[in-house]
XYZ file of C-alpha atoms in Angstrom:
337
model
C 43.736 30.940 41.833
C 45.030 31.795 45.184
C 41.364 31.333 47.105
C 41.194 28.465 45.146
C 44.585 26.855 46.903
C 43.149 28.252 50.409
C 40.184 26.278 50.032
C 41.878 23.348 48.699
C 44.366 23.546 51.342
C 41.705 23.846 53.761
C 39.821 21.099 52.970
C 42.883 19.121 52.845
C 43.834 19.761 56.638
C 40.199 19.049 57.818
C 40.950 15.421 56.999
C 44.197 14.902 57.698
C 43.429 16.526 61.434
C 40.349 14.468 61.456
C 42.874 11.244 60.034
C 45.507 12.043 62.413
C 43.041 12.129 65.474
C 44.515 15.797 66.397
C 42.386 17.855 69.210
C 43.876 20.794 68.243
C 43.402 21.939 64.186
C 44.629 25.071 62.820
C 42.377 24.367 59.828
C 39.422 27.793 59.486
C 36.547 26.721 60.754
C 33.305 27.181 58.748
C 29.286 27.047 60.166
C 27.110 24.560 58.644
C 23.950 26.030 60.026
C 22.738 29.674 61.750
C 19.453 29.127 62.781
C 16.825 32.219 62.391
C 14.413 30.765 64.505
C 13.285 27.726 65.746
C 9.740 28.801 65.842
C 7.735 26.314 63.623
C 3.986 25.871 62.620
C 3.989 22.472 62.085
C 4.385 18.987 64.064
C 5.446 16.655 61.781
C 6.314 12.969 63.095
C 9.887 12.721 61.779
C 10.999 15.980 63.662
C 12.566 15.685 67.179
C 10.724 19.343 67.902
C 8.395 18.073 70.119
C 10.894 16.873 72.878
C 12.323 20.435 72.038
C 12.912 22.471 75.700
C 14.769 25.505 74.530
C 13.169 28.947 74.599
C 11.535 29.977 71.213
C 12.672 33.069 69.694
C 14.599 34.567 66.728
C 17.943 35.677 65.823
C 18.923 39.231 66.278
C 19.817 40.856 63.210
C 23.424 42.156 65.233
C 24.361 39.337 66.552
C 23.501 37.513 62.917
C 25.638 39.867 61.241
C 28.980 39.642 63.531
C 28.447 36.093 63.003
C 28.675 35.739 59.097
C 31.383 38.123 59.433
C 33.203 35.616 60.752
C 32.567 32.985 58.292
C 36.264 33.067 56.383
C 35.351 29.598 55.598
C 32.428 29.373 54.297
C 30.929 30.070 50.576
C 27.428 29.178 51.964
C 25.693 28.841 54.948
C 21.485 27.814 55.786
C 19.719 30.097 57.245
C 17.499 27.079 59.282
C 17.895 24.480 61.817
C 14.811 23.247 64.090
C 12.062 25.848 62.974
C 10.547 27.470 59.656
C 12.911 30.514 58.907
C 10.310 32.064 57.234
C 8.513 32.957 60.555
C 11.569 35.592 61.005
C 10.465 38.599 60.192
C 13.756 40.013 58.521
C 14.111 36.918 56.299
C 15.123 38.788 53.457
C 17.464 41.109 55.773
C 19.587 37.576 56.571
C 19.850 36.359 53.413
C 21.342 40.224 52.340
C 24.095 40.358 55.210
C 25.157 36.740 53.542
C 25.691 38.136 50.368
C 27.408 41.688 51.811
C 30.297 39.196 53.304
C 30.123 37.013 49.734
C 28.241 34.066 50.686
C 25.517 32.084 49.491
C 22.360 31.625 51.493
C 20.253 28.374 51.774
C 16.799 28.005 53.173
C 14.375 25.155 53.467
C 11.025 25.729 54.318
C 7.515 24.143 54.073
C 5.533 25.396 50.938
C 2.257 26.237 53.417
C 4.770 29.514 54.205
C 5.724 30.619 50.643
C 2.451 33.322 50.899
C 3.099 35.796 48.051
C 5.014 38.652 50.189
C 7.707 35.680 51.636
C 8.062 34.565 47.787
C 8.842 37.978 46.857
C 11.078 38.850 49.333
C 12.754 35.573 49.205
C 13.260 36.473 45.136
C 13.783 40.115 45.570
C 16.622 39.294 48.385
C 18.109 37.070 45.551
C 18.257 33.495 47.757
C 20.574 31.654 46.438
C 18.875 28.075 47.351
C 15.464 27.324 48.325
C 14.682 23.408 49.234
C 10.851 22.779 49.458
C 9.957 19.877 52.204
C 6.526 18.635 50.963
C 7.113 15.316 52.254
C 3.686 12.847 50.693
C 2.514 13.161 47.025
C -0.975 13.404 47.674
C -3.434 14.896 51.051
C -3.842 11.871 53.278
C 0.090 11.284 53.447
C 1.285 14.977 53.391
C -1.189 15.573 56.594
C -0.786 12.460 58.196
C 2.979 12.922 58.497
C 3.100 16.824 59.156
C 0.453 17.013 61.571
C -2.698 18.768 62.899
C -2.414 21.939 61.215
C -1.188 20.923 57.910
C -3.130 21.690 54.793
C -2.165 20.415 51.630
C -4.171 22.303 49.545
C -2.424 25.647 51.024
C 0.913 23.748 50.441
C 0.192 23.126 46.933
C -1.189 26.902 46.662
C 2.214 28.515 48.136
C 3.730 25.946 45.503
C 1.899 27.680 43.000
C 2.449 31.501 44.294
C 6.104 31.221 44.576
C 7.134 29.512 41.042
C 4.659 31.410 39.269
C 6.333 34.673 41.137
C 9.747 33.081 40.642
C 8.778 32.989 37.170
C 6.878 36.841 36.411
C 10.064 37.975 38.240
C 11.746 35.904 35.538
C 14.845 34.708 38.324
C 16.721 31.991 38.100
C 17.473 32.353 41.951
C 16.328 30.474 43.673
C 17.976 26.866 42.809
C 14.454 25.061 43.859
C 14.562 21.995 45.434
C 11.600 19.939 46.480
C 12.115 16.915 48.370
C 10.420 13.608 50.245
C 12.311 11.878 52.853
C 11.914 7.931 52.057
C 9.907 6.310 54.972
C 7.481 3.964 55.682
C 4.453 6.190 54.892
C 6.258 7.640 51.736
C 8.281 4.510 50.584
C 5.064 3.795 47.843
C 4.754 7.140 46.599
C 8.311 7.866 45.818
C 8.226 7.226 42.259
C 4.742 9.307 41.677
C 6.291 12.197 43.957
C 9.565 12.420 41.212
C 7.196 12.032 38.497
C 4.895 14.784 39.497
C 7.326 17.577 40.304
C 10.326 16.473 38.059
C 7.723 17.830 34.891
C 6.958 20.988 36.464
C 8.328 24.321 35.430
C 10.660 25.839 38.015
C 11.632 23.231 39.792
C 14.979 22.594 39.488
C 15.432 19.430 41.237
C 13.509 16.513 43.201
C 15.416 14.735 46.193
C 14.454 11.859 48.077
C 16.515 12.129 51.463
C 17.897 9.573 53.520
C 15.900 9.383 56.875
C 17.481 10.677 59.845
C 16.915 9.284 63.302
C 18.644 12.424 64.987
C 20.257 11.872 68.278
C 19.139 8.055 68.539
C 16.980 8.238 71.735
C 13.239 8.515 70.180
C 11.842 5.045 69.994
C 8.723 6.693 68.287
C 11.092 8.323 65.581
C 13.116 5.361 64.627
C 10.115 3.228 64.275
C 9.640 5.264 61.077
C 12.811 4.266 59.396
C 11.478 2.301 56.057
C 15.220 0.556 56.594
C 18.346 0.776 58.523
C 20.472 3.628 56.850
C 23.531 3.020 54.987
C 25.077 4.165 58.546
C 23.753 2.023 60.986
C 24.525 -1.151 58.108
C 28.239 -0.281 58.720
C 30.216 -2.561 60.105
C 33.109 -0.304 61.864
C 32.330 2.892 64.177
C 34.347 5.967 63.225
C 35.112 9.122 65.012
C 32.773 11.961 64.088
C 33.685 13.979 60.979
C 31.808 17.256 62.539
C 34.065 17.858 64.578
C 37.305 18.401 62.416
C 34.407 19.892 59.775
C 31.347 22.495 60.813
C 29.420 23.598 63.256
C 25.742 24.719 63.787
C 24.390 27.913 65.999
C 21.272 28.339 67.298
C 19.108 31.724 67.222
C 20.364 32.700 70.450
C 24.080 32.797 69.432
C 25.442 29.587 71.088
C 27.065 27.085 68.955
C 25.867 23.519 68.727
C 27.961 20.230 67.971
C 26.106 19.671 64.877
C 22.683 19.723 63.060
C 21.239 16.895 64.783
C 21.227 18.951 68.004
C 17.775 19.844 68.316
C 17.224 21.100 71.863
C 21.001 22.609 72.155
C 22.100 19.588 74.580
C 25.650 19.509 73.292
C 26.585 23.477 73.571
C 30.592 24.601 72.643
C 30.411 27.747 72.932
C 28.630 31.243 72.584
C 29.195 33.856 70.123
C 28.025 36.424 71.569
C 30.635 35.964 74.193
C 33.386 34.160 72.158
C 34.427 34.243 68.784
C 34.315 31.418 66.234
C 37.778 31.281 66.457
C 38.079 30.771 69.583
C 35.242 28.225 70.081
C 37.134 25.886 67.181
C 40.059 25.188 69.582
C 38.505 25.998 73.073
C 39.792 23.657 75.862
C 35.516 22.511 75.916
C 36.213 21.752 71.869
C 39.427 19.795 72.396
C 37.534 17.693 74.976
C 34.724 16.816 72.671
C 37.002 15.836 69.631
C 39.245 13.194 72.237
C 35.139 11.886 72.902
C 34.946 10.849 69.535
C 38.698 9.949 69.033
C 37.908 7.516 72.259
C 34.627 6.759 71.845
C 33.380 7.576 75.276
C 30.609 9.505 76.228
C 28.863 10.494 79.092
C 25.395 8.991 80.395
C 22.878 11.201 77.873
C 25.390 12.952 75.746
C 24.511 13.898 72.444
C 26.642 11.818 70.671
C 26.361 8.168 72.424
C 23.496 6.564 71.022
C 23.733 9.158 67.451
C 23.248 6.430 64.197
C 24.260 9.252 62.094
C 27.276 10.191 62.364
C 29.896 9.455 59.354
C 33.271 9.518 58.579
C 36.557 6.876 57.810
C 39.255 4.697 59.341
C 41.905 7.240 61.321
C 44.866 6.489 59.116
C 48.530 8.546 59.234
C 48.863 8.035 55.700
C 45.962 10.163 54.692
C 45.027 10.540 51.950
C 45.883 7.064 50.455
C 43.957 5.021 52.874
C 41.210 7.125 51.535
C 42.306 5.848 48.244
C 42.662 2.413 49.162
C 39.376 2.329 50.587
C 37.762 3.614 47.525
C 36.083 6.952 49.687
C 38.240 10.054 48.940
C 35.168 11.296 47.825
C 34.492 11.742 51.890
C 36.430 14.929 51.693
C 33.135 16.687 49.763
C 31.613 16.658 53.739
C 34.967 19.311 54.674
C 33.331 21.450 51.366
C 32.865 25.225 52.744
C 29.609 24.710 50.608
């Protein structure tokens, strides 16, 4: 009962700090993402990779550690961010320091990488969640969208291997997840895509995501977009929840304002200088919150031209303008989980 207050508490302070338009928060700061590697097979149209700059490489298994012993607030954390985790060889040895400190671990993957050895150790290392990216419901839109070396066929086949492992192993862990992100090339093949996979055995649920234009600079991305997001629609700019919320860190330890960061252009900090601590109210930090609190930017920050970013009206009488407004389900984003 008492963790449950903390958490409650917690999540409680996020907003109001966030509300209040306060730089510095004594809320405990959590990690969204730690990213094993941003190594990745595949050049799919949607993903921002290929403007990518940073060095490739993979996290080290001490440095990984000290970080998720960190993580007071957090009950789970994914274990990607711009790159297939899978590619790390000590997968399974990530997903076990999570659990040593008590939290969940998340992955998402393409299925072309669930060989037979990764779906074992993924299984045998007792994932907690596994979400599938398959992206087209049949071979001309799966390749067409995930580029030159995709192979349907051998996505469908580590499909196959992994739930019929998942199922010999009889496991409940993973929670699968298979999803499509609704675009123009997928828009017509939504409903066949839930049909398909919603019958099969193992899967335990089918998500169509929201497309995501990143950092807002890639002409060639947007173009995608089947429609303007529910974001973009709005009529009113708001500060940043991130933020007040989560952060994300990169394989080489430094911390990254948030999951749309693909090329590490808006760093806060380093962990394996710093702790996360220290980051959350770091004089750098407190600048980047008044940013969003202002709404100024400089010339090719991160954040200026960003159509994602979500949150609600800065009110000091938090939470009932969240009530007025009909959103105090918003606080679910300030979830550890």
């Amino acid at each position: 009962m008492k963790n449950i207050f903390k958490k409650a508490k917690n999540i409680f302070l996020k907003g109001y700090y966030y509300s209040h338009q306060k730089v510095d928060t004594p809320v405990i700061p959590m990690i969204q993402n730690i990213e094993a590697t941003n190594a990745c097979m595949m050049n799919c149209k949607m993903c921002p990779r290929k403007y990518m700059t940073r060095k490739i490489g993979f996290i080290d298994l001490g440095l990984f550690e000290r970080i998720v012993s960190q993580l007071k607030g957090n009950t789970r954390v994914a274990l990607h961010h711009f790159g297939e985790p899978l590619l790390h060889p000590k997968i399974g040895r990530l997903i076990e320091i999570c659990h040593k400190y008590g939290i969940k671990a998340s992955i998402s993957t393409n299925p072309s990488s669930l060989t037979l050895e990764k779906s074992r150790e993924l299984i045998n290392a007792k994932l907690d969640y596994l979400h599938i990216s398959l992206d087209g419901a049949n071979k001309e839109t799966y390749e067409n969208i995930r580029g030159g070396s995709a192979n349907y066929e051998k996505a469908l086949e580590g499909m196959r291997t992994f739930l019929k492992e998942k199922q010999e192993l009889k496991s409940k862990l993973p929670y699968t997840k298979i999803a499509i992100i609704r675009m123009k090339e997928t828009e017509k093949e939504i409903d066949e895509f839930k049909k398909k996979w919603g019958e099969t055995q193992g899967i335990d649920e089918v998500q169509v995501k929201e497309f995501i234009t990143w950092d807002g600079t890639m002409d060639d991305i947007k173009e995608l977009e089947q429609e303007a997001s529910h974001k973009v629609k709005r009529k009113k700019i708001y500060p940043c929840f991130w933020p007040w919320g989560k952060l994300t860190v990169l394989w080489d330890g430094r911390v990254a304002a948030c999951c749309f960061d693909f090329d590490g252009k808006c760093i806060l900090g380093d962990l394996n200088k710093q702790t996360l601590e220290e980051i959350w109210n770091s004089d750098r930090m407190k600048r980047f919150r008044l940013q969003h609190v202002n709404e100024k930017f400089p010339d090719n920050h991160l954040c200026k031209n960003c159509r994602e970013r979500e949150g609600f009206v800065p009110s000091k009488i938090f939470p009932l303008n969240m009530i007025i407004e009909g959103r105090l389900n918003f606080l679910n984003y300030f979830k550890s989980n």
